[in-house]
mmCIF file of C-alpha atoms and ligand atoms in Angstrom:
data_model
loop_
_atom_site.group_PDB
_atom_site.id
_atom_site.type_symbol
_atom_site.label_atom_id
_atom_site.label_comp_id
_atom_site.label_asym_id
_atom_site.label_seq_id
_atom_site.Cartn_x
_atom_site.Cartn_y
_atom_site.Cartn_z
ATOM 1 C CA UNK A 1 0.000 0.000 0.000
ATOM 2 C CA UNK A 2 0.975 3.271 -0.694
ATOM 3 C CA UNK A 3 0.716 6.191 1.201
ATOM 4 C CA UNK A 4 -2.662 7.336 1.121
ATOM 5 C CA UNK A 5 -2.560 11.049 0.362
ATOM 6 C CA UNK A 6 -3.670 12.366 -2.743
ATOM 7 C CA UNK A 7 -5.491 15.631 -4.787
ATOM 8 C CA UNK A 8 -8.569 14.628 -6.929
ATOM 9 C CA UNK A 9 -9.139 16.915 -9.288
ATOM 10 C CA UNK A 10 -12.412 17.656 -10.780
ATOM 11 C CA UNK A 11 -12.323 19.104 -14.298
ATOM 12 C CA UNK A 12 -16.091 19.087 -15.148
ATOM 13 C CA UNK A 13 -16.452 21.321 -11.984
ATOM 14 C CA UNK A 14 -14.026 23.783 -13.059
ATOM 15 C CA UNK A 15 -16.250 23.885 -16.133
ATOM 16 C CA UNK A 16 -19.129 24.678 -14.098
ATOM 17 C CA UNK A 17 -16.802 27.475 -12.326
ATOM 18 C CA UNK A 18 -16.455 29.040 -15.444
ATOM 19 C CA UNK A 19 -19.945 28.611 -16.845
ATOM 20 C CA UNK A 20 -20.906 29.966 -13.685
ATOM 21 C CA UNK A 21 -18.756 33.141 -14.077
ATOM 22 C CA UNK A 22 -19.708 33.411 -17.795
ATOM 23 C CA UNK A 23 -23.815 34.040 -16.938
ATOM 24 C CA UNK A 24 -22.565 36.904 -14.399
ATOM 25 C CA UNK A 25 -20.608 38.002 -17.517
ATOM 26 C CA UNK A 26 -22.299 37.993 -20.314
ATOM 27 C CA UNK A 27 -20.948 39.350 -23.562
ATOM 28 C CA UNK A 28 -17.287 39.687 -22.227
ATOM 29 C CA UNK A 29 -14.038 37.513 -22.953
ATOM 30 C CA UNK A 30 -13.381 34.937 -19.874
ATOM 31 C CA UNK A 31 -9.862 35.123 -19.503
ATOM 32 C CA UNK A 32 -9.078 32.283 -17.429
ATOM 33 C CA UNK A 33 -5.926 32.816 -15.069
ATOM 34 C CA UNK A 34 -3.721 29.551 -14.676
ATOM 35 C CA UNK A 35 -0.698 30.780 -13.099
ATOM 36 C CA UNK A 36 1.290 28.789 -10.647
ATOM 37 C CA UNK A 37 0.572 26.003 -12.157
ATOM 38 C CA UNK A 38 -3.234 26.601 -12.524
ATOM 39 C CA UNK A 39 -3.044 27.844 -8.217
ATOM 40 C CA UNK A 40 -1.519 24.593 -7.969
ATOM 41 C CA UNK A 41 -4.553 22.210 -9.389
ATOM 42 C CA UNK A 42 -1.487 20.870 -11.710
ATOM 43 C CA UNK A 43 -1.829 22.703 -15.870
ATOM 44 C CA UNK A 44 -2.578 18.610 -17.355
ATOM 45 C CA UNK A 45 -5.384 18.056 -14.590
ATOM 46 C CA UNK A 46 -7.446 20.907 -15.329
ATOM 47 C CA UNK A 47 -6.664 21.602 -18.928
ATOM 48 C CA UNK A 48 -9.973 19.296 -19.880
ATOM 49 C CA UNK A 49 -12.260 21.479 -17.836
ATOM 50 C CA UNK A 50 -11.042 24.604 -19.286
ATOM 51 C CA UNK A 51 -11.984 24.642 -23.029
ATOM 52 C CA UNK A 52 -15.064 27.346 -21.748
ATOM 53 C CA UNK A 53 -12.447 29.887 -21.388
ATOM 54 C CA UNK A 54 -12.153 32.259 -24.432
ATOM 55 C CA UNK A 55 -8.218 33.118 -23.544
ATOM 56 C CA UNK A 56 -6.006 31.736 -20.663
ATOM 57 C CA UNK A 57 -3.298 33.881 -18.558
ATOM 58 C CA UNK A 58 -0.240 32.558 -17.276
ATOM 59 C CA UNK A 59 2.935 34.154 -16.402
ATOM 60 C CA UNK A 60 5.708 31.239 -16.672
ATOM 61 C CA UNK A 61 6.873 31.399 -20.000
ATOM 62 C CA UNK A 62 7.858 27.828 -20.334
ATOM 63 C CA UNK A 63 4.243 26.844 -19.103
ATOM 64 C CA UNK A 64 2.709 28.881 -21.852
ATOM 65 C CA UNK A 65 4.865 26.880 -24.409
ATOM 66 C CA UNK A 66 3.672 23.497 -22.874
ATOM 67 C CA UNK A 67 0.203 24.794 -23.149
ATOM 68 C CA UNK A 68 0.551 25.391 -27.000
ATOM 69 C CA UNK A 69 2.151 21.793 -27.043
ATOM 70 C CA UNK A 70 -0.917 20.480 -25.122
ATOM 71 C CA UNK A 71 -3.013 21.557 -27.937
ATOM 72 C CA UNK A 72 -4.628 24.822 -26.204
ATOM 73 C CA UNK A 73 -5.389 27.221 -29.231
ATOM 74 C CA UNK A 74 -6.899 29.952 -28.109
ATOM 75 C CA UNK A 75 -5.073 33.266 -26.890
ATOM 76 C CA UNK A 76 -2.366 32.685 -24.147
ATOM 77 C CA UNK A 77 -1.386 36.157 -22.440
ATOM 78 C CA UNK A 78 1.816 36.563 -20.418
ATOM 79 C CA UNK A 79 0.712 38.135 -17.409
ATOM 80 C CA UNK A 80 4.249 40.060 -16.510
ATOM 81 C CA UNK A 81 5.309 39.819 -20.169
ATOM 82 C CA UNK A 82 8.639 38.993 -21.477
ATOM 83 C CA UNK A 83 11.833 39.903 -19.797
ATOM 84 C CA UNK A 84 14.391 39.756 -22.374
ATOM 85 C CA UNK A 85 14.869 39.723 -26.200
ATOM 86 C CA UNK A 86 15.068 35.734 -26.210
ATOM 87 C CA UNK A 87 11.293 35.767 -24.365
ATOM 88 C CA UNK A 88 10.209 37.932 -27.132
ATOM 89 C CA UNK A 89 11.450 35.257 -29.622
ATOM 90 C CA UNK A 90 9.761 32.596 -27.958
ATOM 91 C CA UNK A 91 6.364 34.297 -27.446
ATOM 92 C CA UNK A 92 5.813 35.056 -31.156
ATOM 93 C CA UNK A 93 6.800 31.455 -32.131
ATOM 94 C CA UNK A 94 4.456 30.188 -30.025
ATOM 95 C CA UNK A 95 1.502 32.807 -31.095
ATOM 96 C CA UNK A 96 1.502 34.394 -27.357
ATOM 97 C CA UNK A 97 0.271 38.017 -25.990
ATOM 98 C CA UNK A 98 1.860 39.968 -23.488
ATOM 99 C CA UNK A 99 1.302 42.230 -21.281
ATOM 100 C CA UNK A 100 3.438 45.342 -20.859
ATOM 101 C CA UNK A 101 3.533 47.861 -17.979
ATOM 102 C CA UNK A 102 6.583 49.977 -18.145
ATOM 103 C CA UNK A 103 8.220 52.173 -20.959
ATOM 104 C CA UNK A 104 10.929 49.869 -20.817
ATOM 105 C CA UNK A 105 9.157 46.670 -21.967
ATOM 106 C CA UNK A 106 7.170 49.198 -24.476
ATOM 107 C CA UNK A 107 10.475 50.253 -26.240
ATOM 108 C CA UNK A 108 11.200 46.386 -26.329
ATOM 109 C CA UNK A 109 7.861 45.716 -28.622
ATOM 110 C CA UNK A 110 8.533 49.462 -30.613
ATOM 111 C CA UNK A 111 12.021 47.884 -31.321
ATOM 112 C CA UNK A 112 10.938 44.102 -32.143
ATOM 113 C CA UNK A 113 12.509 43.101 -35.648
ATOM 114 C CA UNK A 114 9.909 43.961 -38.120
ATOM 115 C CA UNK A 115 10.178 40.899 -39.919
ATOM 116 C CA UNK A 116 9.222 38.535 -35.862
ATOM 117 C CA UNK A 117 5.803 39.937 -36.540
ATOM 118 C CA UNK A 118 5.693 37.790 -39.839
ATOM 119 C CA UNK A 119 5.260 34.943 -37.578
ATOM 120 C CA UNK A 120 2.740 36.063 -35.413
ATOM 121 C CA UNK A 121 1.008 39.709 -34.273
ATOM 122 C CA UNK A 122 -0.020 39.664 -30.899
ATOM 123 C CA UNK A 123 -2.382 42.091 -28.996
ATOM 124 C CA UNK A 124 -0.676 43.664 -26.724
ATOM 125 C CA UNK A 125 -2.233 44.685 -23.180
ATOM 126 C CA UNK A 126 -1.070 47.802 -21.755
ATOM 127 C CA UNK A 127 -1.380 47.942 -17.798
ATOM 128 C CA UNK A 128 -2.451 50.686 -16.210
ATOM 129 C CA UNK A 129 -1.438 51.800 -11.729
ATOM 130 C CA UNK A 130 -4.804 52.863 -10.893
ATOM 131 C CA UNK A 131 -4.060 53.440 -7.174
ATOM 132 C CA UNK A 132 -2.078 49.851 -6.101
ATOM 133 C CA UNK A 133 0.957 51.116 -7.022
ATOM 134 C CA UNK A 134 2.563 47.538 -7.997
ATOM 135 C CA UNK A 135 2.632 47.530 -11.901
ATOM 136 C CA UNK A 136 1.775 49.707 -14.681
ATOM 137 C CA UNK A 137 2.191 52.957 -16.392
ATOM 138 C CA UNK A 138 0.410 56.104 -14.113
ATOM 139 C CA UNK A 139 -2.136 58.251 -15.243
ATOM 140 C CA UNK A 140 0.734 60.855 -16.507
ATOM 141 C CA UNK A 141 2.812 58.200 -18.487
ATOM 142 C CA UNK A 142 0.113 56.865 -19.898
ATOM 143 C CA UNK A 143 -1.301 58.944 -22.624
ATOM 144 C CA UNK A 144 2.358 59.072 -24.491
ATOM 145 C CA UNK A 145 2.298 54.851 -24.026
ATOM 146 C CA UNK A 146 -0.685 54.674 -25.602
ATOM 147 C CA UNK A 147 -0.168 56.857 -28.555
ATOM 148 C CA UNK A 148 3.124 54.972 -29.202
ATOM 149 C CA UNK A 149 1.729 51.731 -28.801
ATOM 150 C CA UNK A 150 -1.268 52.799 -31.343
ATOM 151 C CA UNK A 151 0.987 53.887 -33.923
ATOM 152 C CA UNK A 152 3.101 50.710 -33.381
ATOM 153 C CA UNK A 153 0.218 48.574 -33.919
ATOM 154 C CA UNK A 154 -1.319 50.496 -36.607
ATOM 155 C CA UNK A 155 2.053 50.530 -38.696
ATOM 156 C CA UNK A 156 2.175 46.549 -37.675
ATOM 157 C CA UNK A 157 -1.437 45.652 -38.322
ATOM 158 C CA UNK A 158 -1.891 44.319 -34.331
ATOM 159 C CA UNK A 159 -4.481 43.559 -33.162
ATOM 160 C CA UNK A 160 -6.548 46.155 -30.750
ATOM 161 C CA UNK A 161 -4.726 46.345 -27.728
ATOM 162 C CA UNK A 162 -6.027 46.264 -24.152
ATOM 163 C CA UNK A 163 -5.585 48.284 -21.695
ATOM 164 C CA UNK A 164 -6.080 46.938 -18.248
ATOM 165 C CA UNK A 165 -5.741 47.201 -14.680
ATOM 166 C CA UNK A 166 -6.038 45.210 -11.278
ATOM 167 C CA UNK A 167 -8.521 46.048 -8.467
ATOM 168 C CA UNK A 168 -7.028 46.501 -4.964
ATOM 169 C CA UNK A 169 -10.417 45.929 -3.315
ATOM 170 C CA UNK A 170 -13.169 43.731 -5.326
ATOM 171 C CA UNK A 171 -13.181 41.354 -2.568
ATOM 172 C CA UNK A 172 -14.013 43.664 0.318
ATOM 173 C CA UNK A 173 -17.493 44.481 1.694
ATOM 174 C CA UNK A 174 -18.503 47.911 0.512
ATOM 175 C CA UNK A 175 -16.978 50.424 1.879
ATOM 176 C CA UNK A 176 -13.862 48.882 3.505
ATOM 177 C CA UNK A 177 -11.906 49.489 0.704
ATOM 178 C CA UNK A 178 -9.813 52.133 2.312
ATOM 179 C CA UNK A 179 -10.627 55.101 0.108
ATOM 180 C CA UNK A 180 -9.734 53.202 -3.629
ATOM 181 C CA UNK A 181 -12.765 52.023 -4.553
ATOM 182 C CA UNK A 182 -13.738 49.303 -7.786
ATOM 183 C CA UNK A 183 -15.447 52.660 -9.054
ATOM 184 C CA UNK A 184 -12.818 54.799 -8.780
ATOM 185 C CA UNK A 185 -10.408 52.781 -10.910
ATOM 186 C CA UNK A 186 -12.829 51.270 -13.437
ATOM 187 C CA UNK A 187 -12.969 55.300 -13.606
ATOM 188 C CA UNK A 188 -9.056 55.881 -14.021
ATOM 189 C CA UNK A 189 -9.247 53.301 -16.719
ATOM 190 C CA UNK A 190 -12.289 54.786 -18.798
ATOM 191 C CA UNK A 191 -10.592 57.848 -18.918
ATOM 192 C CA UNK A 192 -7.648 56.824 -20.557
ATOM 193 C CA UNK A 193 -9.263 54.364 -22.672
ATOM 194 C CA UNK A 194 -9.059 55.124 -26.499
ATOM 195 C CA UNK A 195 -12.316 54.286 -27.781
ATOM 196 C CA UNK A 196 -11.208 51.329 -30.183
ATOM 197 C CA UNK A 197 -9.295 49.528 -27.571
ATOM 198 C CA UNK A 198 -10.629 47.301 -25.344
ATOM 199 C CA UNK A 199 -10.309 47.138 -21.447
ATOM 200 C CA UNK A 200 -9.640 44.421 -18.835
ATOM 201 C CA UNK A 201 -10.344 44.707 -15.024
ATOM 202 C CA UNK A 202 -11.753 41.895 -13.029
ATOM 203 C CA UNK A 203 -10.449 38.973 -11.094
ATOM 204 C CA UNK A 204 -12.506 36.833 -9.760
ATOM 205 C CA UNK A 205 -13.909 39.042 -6.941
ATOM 206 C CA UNK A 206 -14.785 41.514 -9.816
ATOM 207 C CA UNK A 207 -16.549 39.192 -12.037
ATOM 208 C CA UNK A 208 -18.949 37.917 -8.939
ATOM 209 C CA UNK A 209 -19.212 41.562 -7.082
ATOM 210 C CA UNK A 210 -18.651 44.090 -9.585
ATOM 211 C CA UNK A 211 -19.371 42.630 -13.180
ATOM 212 C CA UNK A 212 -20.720 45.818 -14.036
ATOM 213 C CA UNK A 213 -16.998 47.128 -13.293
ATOM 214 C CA UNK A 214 -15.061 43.969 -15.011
ATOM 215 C CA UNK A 215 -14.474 45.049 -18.674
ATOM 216 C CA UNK A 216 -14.486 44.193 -21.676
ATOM 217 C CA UNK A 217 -11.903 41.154 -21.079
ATOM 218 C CA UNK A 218 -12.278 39.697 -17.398
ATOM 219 C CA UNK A 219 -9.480 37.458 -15.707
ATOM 220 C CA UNK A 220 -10.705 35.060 -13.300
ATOM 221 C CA UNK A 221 -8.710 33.175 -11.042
ATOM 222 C CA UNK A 222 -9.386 31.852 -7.288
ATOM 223 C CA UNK A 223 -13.199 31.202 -8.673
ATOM 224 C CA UNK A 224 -12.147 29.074 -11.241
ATOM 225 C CA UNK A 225 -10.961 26.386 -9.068
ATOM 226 C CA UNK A 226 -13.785 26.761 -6.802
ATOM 227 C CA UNK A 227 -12.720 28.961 -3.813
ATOM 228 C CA UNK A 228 -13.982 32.432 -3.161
ATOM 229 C CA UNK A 229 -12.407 35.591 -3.351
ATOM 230 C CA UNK A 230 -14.934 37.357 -0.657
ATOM 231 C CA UNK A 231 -16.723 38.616 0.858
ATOM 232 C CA UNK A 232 -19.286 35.832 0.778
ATOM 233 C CA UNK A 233 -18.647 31.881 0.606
ATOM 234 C CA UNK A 234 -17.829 29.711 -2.509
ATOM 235 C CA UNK A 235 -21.588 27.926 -2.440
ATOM 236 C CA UNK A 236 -23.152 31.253 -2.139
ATOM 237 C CA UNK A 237 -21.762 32.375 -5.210
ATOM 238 C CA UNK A 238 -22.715 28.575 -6.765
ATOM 239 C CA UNK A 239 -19.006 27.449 -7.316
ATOM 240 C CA UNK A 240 -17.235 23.784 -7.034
ATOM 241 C CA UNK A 241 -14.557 23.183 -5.346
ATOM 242 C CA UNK A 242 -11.859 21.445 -8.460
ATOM 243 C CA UNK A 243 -9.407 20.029 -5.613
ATOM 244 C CA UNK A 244 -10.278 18.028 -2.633
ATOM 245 C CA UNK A 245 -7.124 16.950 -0.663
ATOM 246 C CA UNK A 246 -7.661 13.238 0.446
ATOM 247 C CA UNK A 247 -5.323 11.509 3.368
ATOM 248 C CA UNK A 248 -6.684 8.299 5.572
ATOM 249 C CA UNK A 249 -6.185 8.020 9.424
ATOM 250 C CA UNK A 250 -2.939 5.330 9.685
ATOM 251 C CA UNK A 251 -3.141 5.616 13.566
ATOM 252 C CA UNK A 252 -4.978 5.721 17.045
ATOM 253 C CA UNK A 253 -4.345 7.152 20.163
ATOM 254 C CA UNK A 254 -6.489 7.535 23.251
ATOM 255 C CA UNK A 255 -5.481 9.325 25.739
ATOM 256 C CA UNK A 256 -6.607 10.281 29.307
ATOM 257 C CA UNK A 257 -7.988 13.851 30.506
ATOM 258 C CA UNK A 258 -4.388 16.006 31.221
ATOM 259 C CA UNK A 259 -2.295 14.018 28.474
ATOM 260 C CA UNK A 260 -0.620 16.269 25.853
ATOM 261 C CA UNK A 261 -0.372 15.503 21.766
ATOM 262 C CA UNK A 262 2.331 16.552 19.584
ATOM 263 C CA UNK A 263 5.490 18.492 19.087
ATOM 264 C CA UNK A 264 5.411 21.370 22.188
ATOM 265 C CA UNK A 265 2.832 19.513 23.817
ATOM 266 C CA UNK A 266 0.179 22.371 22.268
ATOM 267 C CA UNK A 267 -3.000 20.563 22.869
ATOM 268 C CA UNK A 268 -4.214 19.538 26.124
ATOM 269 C CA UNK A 269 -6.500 16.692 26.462
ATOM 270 C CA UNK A 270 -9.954 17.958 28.259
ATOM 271 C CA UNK A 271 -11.166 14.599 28.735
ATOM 272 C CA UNK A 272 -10.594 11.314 27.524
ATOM 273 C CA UNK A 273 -10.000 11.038 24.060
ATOM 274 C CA UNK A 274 -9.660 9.585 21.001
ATOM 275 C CA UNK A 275 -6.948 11.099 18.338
ATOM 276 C CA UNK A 276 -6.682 10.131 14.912
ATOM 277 C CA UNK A 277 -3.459 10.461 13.184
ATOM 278 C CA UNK A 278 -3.548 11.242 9.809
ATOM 279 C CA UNK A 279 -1.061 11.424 7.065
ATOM 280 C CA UNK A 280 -0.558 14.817 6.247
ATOM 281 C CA UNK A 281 2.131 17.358 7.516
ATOM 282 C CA UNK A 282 3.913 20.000 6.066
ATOM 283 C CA UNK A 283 5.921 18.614 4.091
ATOM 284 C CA UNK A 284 2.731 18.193 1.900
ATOM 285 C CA UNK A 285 1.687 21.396 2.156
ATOM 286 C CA UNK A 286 -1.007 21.842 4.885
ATOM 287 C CA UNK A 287 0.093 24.981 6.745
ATOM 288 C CA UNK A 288 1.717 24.388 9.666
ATOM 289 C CA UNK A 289 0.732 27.483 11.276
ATOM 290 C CA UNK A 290 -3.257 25.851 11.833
ATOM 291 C CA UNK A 291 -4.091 25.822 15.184
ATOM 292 C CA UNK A 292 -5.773 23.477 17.500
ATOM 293 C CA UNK A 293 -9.081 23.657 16.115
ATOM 294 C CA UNK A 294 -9.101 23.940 12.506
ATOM 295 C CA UNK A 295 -11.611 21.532 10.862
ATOM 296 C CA UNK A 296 -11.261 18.362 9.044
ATOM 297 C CA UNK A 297 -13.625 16.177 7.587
ATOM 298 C CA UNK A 298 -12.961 12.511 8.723
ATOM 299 C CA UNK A 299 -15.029 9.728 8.071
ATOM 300 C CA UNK A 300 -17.796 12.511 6.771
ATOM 301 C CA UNK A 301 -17.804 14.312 10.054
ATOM 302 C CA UNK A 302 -16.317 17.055 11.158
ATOM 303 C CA UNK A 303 -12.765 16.505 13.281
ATOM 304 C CA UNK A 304 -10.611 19.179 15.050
ATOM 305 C CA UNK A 305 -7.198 19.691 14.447
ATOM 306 C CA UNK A 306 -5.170 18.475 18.231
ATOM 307 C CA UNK A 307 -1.584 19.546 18.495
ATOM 308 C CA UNK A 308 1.074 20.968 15.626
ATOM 309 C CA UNK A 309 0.651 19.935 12.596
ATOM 310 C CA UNK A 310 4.221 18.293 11.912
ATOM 311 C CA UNK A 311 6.381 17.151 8.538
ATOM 312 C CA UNK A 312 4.476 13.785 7.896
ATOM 313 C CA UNK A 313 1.016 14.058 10.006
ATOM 314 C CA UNK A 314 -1.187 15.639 11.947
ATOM 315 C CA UNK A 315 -3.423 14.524 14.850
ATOM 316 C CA UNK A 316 -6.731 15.254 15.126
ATOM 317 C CA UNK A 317 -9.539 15.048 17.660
ATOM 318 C CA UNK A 318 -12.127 12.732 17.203
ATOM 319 C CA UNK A 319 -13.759 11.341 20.316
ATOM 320 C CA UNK A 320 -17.200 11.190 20.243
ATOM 321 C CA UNK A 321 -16.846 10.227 16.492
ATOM 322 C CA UNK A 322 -18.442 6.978 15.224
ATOM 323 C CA UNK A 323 -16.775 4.004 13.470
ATOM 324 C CA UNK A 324 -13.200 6.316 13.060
ATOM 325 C CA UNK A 325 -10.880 3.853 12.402
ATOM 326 C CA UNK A 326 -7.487 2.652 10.828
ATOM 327 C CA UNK A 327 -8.290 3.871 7.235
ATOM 328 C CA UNK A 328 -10.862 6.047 7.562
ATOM 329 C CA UNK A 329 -11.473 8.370 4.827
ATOM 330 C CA UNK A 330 -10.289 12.412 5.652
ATOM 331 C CA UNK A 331 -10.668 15.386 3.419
ATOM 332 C CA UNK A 332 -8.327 18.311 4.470
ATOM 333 C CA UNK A 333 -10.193 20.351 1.965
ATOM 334 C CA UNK A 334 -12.660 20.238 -0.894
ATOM 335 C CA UNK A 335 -16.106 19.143 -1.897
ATOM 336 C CA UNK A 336 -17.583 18.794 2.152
ATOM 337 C CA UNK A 337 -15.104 20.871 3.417
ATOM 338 C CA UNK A 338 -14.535 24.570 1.932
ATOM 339 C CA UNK A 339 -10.611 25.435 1.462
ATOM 340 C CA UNK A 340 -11.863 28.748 2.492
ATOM 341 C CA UNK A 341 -13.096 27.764 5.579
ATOM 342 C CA UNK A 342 -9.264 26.015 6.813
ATOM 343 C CA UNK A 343 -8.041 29.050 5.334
ATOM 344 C CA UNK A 344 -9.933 31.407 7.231
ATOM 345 C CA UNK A 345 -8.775 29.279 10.708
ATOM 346 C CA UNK A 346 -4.754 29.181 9.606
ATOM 347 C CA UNK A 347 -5.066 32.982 9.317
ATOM 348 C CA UNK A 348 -4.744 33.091 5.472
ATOM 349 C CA UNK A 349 -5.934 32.805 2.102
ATOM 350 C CA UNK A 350 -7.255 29.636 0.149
ATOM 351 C CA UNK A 351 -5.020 30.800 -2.689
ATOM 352 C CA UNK A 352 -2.312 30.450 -0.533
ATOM 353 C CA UNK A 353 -2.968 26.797 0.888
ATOM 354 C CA UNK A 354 -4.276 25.379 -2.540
ATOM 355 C CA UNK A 355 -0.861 27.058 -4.493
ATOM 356 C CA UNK A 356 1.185 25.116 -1.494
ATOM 357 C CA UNK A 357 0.250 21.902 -2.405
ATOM 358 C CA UNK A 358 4.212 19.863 -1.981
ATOM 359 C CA UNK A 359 5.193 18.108 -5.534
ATOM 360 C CA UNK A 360 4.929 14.773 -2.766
ATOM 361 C CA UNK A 361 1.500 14.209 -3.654
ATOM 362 C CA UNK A 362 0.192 12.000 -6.276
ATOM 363 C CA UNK A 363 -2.545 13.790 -8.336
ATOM 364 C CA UNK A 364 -5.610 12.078 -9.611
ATOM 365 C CA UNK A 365 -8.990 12.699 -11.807
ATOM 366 C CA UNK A 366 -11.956 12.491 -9.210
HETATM 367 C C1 LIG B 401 -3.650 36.477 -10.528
HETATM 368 C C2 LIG B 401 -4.264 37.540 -11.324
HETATM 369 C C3 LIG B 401 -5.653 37.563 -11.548
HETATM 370 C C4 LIG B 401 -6.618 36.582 -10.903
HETATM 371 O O1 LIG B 401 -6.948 37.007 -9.605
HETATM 372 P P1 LIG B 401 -8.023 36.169 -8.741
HETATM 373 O O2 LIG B 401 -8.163 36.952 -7.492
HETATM 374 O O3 LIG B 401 -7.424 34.830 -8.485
HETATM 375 O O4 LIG B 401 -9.244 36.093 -9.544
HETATM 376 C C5 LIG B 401 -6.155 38.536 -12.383
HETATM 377 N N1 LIG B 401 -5.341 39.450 -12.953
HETATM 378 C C6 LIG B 401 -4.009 39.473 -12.742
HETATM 379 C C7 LIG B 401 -3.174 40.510 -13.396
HETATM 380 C C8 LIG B 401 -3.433 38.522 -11.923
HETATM 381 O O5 LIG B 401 -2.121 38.544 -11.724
#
């Protein structure tokens, strides 16, 4: 027997996800974001679920090229664009678009050898700092970016370019969005916006809060695989969760009221009890930092984490439990038990737990 940990991957919700986000979205591009190794569902697992999208997003270069090899089509669009004149090379070849968001990377595609657009013209999206002040041209360099990139693209017969932005705040109830408001960028952009280009502003939290804000060309992430981007849950906004992370309990322990479990001696039996031990640590990418308490779903009912979580296992509460036993089924997260919802009790994000997911476990098609 091998050891029983595993992520089951569910394509055909994924294409629900997206289906989902396309009826909020109606009449815009779904541009489906499958960075880090799709938030680390694995590209090949959830590649079949994805042929809804109109255009994927990715920013490893060498991921994009497997995706053309894979057989994917449609647009694929560099997220941080290229870094050097060899990226350049390799995008074109392989019928990619870019993003740009400094003048730098603009001279780069001014100065492109005429004759690399013979092999392919891509649409170039031109990002905009609308207030989060991490990428993009400001309001004052852009006007003179977008006039040169026009007449680039005119002289090159491009395709309309995009110009785009990324919300600091589409997943916060209103008015917690500490003065820069969805509004007030969607505004920034409009402003700027020549009238025959398009634009491109939602994530996720966008597209299910804000459509009316999200653009011409939305880019989904965290909601294509299932989790939610806030404020409200994943069901509520009728997505599936694509990963469920499945383990088995390989151990008992029961212990008497005052006994301790685990490294530091953190938890501290209340009564007698039974803990499972499961196999799942670290090391596999379950955050370490969960504390006594965090749900898991054993044997279809709900368990509570018991002591650190170490490099190999964790230990989890279950007296009271019926028929837990050597081999009893556990979800750490997925289809009964919301990623959001561990998330929320290790003090972070489900992007952050599902990207984590340690090249240790064995993937499967649920
Ligand atoms: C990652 C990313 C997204 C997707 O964000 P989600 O919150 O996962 O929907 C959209 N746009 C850009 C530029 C990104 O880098």
């Amino acid at each position: 027997m091998s050891r029983p940990i595993r992520a089951l991957i569910d394509a055909s919700a994924l294409a629900h996800n997206l289906r989902t986000l396309k009826l909020q979205n109606p009449d815009k591009l779904c541009m489906a974001v499958v960075k880090a190794d799709a938030y680390g569902h694995r590209l090949n697992w959830v590649l079949p679920g994805l042929e809804g999208a109109d255009a994927l997003a990715i920013l490893e270069l060498n991921k994009a090229t497997e995706l053309r090899r894979s057989g994917w089509k449609k647009p694929i669009v560099l997220l941080e664009g290229c870094f050097n004149a060899e990226e350049f090379r390799i995008a074109l070849e392989h019928r990619l678009d870019w993003v740009i968001h400094n003048r730098a990377q603009l001279d780069q595609v001014i100065n492109l050898p005429p004759q690399s657009l013979a092999i392919y013209k891509p649409r170039v999206f031109l990002k905009l700092n609308t207030g989060m002040n991490r990428l993009g041209f400001t309001p004052a360099q852009a006007p003179t970016a977008i006039v040169d990139l026009e007449q680039w693209r005119l002289a090159h017969a491009c395709p309309v370019p995009v110009l785009m932005t990324h919300f600091a705040n589409a997943d916060l109830p209103d008015g917690q969005d500490n003065g820069l408001s969805p509004q007030l960028q969607h505004q920034s952009l409009m402003a700027l916006k020549p009238e025959s280009w398009m634009s491109s502003l939602g994530n996720s939290a966008a597209a299910l809060n804000w459509p009316a804000l999200a653009g011409d060309v939305f880019r989904p992430g965290i909601a294509v695989y299932g989790a939610s981007p806030g404020p409200r849950s994943a069901s509520d906004y009728g997505l599936q969760a694509v990963m469920s992370l499945h383990t088995e309990v390989i151990a008992l322990q029961h212990v008497q009221a005052g006994e301790r479990v685990g490294y530091g001696s953190r938890w501290l039996a209340p009564q007698a009890s039974t803990i499972a031990v499961i196999a799942c640590g670290y090391a596999d990418g379950y955050p370490r930092h969960a504390p006594d308490g965090t749900p898991v779903m054993i044997q279809g009912q709900l368990g509570r984490l018991a002591g650190r979580v170490s490099m190999d296992m964790m230990t989890v509460d279950v007296t009271g439990l019926s028929q837990v036993t050597v081999g009893s089924p556990v979800e750490l997260w997925g289809k009964s038990l919301p990623v959001d919802e561990v998330a929320g009790h290790a003090g972070t994000i489900s992007y952050e737990l599902l990207c984590a997911v340690a090249p240790r476990v064995p993937f499967r098609k649920s």
